[in-house]
mmCIF file of C-alpha atoms and ligand atoms in Angstrom:
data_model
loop_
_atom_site.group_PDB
_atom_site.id
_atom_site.type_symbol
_atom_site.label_atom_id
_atom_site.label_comp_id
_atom_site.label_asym_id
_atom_site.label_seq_id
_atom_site.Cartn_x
_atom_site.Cartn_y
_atom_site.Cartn_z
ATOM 1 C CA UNK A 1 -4.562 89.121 -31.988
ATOM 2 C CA UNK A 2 -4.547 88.068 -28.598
ATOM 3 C CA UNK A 3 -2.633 84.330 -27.664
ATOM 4 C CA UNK A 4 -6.138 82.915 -26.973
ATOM 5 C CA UNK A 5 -7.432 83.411 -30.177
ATOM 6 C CA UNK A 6 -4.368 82.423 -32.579
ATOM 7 C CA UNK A 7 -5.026 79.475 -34.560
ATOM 8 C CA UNK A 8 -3.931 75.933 -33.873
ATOM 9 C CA UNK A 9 -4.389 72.145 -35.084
ATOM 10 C CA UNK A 10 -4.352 69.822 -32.634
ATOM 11 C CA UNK A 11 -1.282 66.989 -33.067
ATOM 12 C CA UNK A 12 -0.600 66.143 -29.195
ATOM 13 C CA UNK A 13 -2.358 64.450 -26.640
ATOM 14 C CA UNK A 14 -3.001 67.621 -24.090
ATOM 15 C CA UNK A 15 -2.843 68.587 -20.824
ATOM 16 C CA UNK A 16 -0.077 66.227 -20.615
ATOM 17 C CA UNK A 17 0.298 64.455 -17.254
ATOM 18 C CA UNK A 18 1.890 66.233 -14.288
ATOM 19 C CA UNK A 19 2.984 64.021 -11.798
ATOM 20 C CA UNK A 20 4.760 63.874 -8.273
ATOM 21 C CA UNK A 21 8.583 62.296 -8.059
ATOM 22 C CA UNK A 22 7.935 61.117 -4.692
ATOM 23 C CA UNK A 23 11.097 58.261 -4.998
ATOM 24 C CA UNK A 24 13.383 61.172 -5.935
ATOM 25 C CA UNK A 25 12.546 63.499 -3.352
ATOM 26 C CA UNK A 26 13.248 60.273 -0.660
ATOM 27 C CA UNK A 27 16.651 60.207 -2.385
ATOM 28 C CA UNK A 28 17.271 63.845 -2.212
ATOM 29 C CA UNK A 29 15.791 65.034 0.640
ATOM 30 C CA UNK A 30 13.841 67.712 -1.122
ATOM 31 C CA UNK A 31 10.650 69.037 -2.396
ATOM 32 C CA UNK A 32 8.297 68.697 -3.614
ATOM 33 C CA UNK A 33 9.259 67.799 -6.892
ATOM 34 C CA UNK A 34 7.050 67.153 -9.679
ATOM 35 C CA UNK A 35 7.655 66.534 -13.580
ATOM 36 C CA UNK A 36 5.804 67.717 -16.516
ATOM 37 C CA UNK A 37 5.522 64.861 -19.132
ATOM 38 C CA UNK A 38 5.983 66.805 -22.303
ATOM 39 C CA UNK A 39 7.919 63.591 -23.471
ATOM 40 C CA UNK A 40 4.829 62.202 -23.957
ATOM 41 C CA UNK A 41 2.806 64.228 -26.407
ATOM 42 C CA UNK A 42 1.952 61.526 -28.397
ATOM 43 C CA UNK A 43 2.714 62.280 -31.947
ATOM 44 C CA UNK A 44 5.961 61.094 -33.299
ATOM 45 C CA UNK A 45 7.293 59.961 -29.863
ATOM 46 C CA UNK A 46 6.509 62.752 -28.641
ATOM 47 C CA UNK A 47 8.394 65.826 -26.838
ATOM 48 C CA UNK A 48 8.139 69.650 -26.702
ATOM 49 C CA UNK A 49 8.317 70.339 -30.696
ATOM 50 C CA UNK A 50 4.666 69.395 -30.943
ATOM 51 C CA UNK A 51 2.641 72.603 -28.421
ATOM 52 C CA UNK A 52 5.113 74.761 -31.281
ATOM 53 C CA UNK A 53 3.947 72.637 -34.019
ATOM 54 C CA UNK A 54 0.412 72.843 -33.748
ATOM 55 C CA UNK A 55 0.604 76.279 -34.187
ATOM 56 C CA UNK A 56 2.993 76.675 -37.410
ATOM 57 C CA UNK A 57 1.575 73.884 -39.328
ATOM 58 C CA UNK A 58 -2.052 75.352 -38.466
ATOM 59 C CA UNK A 59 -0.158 78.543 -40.238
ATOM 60 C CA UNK A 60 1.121 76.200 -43.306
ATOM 61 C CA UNK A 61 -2.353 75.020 -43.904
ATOM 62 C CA UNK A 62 -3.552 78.079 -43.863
ATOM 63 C CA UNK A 63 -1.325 79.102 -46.596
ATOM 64 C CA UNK A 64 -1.837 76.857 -48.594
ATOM 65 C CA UNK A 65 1.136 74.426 -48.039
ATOM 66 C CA UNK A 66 1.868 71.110 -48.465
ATOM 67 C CA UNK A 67 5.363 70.411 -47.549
ATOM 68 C CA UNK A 68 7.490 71.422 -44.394
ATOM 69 C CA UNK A 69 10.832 71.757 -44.140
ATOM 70 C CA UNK A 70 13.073 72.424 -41.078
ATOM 71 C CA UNK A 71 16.520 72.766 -39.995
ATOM 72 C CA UNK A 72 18.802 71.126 -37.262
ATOM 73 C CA UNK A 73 21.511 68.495 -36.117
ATOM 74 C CA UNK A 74 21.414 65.187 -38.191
ATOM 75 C CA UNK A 75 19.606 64.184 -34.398
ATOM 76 C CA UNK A 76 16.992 67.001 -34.316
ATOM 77 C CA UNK A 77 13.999 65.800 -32.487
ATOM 78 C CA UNK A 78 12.171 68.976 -34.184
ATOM 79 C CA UNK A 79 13.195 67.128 -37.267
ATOM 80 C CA UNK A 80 11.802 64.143 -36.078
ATOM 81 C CA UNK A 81 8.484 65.543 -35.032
ATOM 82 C CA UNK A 82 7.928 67.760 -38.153
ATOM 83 C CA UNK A 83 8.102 64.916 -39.960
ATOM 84 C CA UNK A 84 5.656 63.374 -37.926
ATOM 85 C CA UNK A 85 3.477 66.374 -38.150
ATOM 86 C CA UNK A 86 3.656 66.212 -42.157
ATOM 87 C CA UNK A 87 2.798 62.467 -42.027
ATOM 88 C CA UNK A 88 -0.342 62.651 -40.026
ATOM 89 C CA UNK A 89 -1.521 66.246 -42.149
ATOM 90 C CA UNK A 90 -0.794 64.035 -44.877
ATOM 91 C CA UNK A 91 2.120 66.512 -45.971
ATOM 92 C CA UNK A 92 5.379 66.052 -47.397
ATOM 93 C CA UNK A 93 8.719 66.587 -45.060
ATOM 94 C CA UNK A 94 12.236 67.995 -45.887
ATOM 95 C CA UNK A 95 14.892 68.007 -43.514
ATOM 96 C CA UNK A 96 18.377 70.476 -43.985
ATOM 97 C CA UNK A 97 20.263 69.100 -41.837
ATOM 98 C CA UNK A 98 23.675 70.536 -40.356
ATOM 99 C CA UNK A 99 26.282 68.157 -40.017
ATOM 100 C CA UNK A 100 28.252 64.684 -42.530
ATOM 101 C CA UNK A 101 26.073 62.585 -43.603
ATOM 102 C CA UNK A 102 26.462 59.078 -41.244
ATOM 103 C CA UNK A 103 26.956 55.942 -42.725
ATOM 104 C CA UNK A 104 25.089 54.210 -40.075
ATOM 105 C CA UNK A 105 21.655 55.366 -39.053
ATOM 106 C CA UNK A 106 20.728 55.357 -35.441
ATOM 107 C CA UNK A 107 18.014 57.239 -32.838
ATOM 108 C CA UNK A 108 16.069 60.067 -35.190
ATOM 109 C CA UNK A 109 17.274 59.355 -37.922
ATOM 110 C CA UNK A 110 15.784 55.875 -38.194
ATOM 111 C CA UNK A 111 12.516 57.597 -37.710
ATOM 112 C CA UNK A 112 12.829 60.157 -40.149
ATOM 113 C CA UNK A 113 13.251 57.668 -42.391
ATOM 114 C CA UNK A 114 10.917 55.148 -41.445
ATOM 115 C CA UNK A 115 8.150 58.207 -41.918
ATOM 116 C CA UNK A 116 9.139 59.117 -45.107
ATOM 117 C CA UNK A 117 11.282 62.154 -45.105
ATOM 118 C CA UNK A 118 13.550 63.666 -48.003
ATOM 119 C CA UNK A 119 16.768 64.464 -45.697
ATOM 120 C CA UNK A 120 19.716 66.508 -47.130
ATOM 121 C CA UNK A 121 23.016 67.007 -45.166
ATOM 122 C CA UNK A 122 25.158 69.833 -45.086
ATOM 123 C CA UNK A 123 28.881 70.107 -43.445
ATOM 124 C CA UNK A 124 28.951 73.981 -44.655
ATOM 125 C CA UNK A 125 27.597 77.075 -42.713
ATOM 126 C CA UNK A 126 24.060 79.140 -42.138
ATOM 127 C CA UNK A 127 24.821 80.442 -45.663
ATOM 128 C CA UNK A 128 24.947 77.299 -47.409
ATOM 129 C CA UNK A 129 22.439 75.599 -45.247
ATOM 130 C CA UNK A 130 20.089 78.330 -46.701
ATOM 131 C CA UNK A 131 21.453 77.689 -49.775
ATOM 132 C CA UNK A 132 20.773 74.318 -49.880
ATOM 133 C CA UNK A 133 17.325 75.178 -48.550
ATOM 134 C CA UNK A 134 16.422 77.130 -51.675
ATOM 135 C CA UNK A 135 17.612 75.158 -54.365
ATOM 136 C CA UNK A 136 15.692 71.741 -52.474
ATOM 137 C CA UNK A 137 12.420 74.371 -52.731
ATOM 138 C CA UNK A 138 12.864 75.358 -56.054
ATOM 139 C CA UNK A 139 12.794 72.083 -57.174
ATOM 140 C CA UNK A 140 9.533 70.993 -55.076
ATOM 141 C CA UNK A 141 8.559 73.788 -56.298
ATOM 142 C CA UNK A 142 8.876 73.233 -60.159
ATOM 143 C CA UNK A 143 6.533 69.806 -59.206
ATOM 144 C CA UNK A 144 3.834 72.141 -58.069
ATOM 145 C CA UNK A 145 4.629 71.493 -54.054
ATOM 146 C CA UNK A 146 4.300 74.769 -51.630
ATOM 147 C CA UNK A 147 6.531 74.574 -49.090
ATOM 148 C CA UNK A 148 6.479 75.976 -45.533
ATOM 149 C CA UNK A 149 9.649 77.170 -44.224
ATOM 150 C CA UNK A 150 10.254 76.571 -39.905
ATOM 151 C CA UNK A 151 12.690 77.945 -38.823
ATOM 152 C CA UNK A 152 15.233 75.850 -36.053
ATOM 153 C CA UNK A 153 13.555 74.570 -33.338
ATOM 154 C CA UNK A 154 10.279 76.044 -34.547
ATOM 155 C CA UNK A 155 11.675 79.134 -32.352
ATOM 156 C CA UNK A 156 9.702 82.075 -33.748
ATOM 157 C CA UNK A 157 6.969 84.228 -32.067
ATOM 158 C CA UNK A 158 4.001 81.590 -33.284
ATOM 159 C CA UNK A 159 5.661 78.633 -32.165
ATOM 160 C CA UNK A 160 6.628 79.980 -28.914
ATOM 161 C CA UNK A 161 2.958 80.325 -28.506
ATOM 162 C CA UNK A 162 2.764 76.736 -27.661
ATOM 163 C CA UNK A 163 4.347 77.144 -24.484
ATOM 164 C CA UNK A 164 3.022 80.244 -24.171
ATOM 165 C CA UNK A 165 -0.009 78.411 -23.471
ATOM 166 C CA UNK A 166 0.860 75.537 -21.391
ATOM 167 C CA UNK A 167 1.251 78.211 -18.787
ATOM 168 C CA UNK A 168 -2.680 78.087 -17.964
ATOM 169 C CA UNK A 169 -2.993 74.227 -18.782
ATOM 170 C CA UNK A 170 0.201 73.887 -16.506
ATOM 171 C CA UNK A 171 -1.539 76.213 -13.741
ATOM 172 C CA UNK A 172 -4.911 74.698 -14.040
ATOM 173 C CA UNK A 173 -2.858 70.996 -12.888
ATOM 174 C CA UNK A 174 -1.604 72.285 -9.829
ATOM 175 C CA UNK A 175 -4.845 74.074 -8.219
ATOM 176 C CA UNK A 176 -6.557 70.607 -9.100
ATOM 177 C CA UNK A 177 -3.936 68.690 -7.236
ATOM 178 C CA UNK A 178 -3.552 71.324 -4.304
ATOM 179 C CA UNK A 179 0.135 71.737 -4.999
ATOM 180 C CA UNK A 180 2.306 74.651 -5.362
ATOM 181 C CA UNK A 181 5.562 75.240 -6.940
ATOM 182 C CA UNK A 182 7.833 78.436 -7.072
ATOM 183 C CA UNK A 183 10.402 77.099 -9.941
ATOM 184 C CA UNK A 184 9.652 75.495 -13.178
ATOM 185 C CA UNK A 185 12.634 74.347 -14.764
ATOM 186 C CA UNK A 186 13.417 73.556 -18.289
ATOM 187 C CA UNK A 187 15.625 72.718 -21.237
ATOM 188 C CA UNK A 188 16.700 75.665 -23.415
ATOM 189 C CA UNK A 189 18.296 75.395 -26.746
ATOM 190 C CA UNK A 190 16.840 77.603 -29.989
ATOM 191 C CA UNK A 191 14.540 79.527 -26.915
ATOM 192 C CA UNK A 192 11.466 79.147 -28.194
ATOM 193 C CA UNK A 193 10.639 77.126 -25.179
ATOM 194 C CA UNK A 194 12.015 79.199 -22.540
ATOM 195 C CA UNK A 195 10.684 82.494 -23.940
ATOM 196 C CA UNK A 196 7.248 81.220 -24.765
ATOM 197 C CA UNK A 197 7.058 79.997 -20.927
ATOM 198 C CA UNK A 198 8.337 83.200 -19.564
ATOM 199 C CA UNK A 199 6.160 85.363 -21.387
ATOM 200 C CA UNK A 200 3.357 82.983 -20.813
ATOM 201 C CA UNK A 201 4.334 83.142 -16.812
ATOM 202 C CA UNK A 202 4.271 86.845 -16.990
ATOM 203 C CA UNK A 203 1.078 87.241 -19.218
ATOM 204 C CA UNK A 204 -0.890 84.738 -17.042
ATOM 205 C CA UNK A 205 0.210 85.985 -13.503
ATOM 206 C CA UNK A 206 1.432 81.818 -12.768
ATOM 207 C CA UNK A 207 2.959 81.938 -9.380
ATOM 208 C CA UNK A 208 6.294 80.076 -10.056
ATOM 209 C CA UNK A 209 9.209 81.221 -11.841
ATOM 210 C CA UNK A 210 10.511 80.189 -15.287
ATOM 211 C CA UNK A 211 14.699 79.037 -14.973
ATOM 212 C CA UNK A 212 16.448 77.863 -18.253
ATOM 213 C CA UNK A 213 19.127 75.432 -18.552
ATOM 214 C CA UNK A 214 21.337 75.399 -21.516
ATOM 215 C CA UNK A 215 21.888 72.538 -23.253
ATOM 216 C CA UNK A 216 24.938 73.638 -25.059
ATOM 217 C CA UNK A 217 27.895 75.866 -23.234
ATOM 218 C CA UNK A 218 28.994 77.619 -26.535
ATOM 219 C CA UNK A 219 25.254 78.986 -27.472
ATOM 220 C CA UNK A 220 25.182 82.309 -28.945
ATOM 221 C CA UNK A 221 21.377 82.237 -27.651
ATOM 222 C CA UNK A 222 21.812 84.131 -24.449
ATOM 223 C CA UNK A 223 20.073 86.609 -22.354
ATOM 224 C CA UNK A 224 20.080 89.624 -24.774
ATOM 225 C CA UNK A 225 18.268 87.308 -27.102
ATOM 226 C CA UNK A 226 16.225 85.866 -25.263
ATOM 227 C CA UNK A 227 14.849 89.374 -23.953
ATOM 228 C CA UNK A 228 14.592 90.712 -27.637
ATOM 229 C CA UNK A 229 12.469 87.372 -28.526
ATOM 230 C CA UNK A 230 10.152 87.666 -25.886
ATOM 231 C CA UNK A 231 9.487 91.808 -26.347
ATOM 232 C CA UNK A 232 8.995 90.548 -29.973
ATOM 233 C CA UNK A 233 6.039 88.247 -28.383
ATOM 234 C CA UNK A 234 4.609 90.488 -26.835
ATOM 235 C CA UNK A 235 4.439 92.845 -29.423
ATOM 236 C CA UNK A 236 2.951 90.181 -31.902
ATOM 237 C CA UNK A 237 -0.067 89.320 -29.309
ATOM 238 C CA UNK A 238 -0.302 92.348 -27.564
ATOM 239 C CA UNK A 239 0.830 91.255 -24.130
ATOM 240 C CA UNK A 240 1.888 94.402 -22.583
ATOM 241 C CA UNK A 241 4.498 92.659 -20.785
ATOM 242 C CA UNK A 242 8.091 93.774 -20.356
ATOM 243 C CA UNK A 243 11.695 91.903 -20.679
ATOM 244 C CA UNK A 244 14.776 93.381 -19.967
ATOM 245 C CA UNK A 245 17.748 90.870 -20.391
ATOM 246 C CA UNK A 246 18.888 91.319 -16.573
ATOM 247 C CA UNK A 247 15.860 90.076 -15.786
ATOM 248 C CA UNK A 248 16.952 86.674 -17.309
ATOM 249 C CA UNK A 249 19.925 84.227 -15.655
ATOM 250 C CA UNK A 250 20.692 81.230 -18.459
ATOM 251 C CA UNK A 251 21.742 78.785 -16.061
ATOM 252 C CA UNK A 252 25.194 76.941 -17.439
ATOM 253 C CA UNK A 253 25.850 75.310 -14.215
ATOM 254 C CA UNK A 254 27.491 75.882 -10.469
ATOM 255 C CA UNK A 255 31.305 75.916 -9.490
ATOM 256 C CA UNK A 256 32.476 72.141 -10.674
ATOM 257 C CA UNK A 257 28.810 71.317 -12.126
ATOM 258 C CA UNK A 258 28.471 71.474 -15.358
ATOM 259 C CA UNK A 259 24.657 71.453 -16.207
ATOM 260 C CA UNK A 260 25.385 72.408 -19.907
ATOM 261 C CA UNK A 261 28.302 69.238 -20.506
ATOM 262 C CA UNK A 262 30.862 69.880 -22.518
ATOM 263 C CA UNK A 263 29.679 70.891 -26.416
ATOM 264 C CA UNK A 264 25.982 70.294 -27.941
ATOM 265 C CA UNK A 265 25.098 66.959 -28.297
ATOM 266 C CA UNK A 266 28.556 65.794 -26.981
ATOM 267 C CA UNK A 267 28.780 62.952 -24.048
ATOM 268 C CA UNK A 268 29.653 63.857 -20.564
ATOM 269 C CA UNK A 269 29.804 61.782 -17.692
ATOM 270 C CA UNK A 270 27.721 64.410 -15.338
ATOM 271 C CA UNK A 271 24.884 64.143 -17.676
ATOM 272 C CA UNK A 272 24.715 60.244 -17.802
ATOM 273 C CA UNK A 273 24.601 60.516 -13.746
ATOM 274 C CA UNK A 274 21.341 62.254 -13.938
ATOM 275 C CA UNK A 275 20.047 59.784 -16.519
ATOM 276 C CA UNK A 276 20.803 57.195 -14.518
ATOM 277 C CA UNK A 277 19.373 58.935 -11.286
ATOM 278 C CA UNK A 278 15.772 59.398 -12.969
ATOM 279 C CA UNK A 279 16.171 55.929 -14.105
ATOM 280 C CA UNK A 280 16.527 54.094 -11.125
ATOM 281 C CA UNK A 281 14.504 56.445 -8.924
ATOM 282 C CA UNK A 282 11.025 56.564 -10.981
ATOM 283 C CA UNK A 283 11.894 54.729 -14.028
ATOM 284 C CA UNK A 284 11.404 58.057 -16.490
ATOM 285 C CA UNK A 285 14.103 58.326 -18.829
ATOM 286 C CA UNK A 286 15.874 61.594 -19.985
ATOM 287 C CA UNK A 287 18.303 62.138 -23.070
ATOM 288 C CA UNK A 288 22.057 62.840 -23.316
ATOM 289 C CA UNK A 289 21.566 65.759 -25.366
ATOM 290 C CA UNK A 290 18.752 68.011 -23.645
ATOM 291 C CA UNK A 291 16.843 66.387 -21.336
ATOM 292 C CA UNK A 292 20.005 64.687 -19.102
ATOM 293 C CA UNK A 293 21.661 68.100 -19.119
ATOM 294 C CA UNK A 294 17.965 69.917 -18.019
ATOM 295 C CA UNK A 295 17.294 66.896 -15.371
ATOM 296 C CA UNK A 296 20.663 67.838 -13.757
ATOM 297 C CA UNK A 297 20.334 71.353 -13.553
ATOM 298 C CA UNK A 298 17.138 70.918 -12.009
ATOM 299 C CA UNK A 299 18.342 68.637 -8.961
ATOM 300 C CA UNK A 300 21.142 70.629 -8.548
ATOM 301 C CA UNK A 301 19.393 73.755 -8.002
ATOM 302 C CA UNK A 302 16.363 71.974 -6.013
ATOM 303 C CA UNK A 303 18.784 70.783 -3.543
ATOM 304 C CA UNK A 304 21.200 73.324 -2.936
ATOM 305 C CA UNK A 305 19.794 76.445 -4.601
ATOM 306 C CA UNK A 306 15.818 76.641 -3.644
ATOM 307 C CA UNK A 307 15.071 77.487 -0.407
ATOM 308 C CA UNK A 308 14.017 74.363 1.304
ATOM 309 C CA UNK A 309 10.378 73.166 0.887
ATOM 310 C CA UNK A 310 10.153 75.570 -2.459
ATOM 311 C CA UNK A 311 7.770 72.613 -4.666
ATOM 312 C CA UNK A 312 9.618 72.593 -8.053
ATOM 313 C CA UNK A 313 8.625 71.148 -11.460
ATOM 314 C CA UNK A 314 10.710 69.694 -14.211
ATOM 315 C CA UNK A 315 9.644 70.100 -17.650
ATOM 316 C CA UNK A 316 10.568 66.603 -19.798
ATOM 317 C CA UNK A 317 10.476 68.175 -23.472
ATOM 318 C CA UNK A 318 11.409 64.555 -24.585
ATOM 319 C CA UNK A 319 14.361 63.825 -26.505
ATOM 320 C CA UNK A 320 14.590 60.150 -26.168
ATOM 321 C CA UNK A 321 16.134 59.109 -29.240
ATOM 322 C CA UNK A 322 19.258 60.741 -28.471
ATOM 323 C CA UNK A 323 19.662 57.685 -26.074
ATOM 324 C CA UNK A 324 20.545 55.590 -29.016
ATOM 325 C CA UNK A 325 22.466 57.454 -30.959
ATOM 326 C CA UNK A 326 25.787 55.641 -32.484
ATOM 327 C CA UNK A 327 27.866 58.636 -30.617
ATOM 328 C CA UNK A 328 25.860 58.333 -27.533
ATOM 329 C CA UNK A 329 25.606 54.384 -27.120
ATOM 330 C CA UNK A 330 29.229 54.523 -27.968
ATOM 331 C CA UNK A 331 29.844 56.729 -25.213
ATOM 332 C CA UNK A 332 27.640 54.889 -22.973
ATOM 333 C CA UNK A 333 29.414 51.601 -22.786
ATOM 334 C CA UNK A 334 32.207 51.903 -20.260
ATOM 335 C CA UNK A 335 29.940 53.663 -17.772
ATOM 336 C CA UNK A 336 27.223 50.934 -18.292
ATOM 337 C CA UNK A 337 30.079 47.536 -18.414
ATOM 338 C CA UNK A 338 31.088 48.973 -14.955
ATOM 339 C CA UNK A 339 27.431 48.751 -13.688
HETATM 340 C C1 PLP B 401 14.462 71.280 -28.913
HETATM 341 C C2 PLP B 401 14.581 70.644 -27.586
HETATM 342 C C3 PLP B 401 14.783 71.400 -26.409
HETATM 343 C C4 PLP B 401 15.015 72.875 -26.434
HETATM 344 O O1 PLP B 401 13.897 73.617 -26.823
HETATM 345 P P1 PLP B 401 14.103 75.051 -27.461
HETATM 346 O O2 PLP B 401 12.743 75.554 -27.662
HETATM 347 O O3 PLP B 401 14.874 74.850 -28.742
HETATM 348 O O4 PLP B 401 14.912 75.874 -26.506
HETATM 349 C C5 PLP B 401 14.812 70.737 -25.201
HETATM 350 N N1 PLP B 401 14.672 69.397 -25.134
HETATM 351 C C6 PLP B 401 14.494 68.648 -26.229
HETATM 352 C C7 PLP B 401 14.374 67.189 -26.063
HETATM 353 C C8 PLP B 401 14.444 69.235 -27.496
HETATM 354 O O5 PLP B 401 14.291 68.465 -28.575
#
């Protein structure tokens, strides 16, 4: 089956907006630059979980299901969205999530809770996280639920479809508005994002180039992976395209800058820079998990890696949450008493 004819549900508001940074390319005497609001996809908050989502929960539906469950960090915005996918397919939600369990609640996990869903903590590895998985299914199962397994990040073949296809919706945007763009930069954690875009960039002929920015320095998702994942697209919808890993660059960062921080999900003060740089230049707002780290990798490159007048877009796959996370706010203090 082609990618065109795969089955979806819709649970975003699509095309999401594409709009010029005009303020931020005054302050860095570059461009164009232009952002892709995939922060606001409506559902749940939004952010880039959802174009994967509408694909695997058409697939859970289909099946017969009536519960999702997913993995993550206790601060998983695919948590968060799944969820909020359940809730509005009027579905239950269970979240196995990696990490203690906090004695304060703060930024996601409010949400999950506020929206209903049965969360279970783990400090153990894969192996018990699975394990845990199985015995929380057995027992929906014994109620008579059916539950639909996602894997992290929604990252397989059918939810990569979603940005698979935001390559022509993406396209269509910048013919309407006359503008052209050589780079489109984004976020990469579990792949599915990055892989999906690529393939979709490749399938669709788009006339800019797909460069990933890891959010986390010690990920074992790297370019061999990333090749193997997107051949395994292909093969799934028939893309005849090709990937060969050297084809691929996982940007971590340049010299001194560090796009990818320190650890996942830990604070940095490089990453709060670019928050505060998007802030006070166009008043959008990126994370200190994924979208802070992304942001920065992006106006590093688009001032002293593009060649000059290459247009450039920024893909905002949301996040926001993270901004008011205990660890994060915690974090945050000094740098904003000093303001
Ligand atoms: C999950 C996530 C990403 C990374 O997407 P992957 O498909 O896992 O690579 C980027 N930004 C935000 C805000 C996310 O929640």
């Amino acid at each position: 089956m082609k990618p065109e004819e795969v089955k979806k549900i819709p649970l975003g508001l699509f095309p999401t907006p594409l709009q010029r940074m005009s303020n931020l390319e005054r302050e860095l005497g570059c461009g164009p630059l232009y952002i892709k609001r995939d922060d606001l996809s409506d559902l749940g908050l939004g952010g880039n979980k959802i174009r994967k989502l509408e694909y695997l929960v058409a697939d859970a539906i289909q099946q017969g299901c009536n519960t999702l469950l997913t993995y993550g960090g206790p601060q998983t915005n695919h948590g968060r969205l799944t969820v909020a996918a359940a809730v509005r397919n009027g579905m239950k939600s269970i979240l196995i999530l990696h990490g203690a369990k906090p004695d304060y609640l703060s930024g996601n996990l409010v949400l999950d809770k506020m929206m209903g869903a049965d969360l279970y903590f783990t400090e153990g590895d894969g192996e018990e996280q699975k394990a845990l998985a199985q015995k929380v299914m057995a027992e929906y199962g014994a109620r008579g639920d059916k539950v639909y397994e996602i894997p992290v990040g929604g990252s397989n073949v059918l939810g990569a479809l979603g940005y698979l296809m935001m390559i022509p919706e993406l396209m269509k945007q910048l013919d309407e508005m006359g503008a052209s763009a050589k780079y489109l930069v984004t976020g990469s954690g579990s792949l599915g994002t990055f892989c999906g875009l690529w393939a979709g960039a490749k399938y669709f002929r788009a006339g800019f180039e797909v460069v990933p920015i890891s959010v986390n320095p010690q990920t074992t998702f790297r370019e061999e992976q990333a090749a193997a994942f997107i051949r395994q697209i292909s093969d799934a919808y028939s893309l005849g395209i090709t990937c060969d890993p050297g084809e691929l660059k996982l940007q971590f960062g340049r010299g001194d800058v560090s796009y990818a921080g320190v650890a996942y999900n830990v604070p940095d003060a490089q990453t709060q820079e670019a928050m505060h740089l998007l802030a006070r230049t166009e008043a959008i707002f990126v994370d200190p998990c994924y979208t802070g780290k992304s942001f920065h990798g992006f106006v590093d490159l688009a001032q002293n890696v593009f060649p000059k007048g290459s247009g450039a877009i920024y893909l905002h796959t949301g996040g926001i949450p993270a901004i008011w996370t205990k660890e994060h706010l915690d974090a945050a203090q000094p740098v904003l008493a000093a303001y």
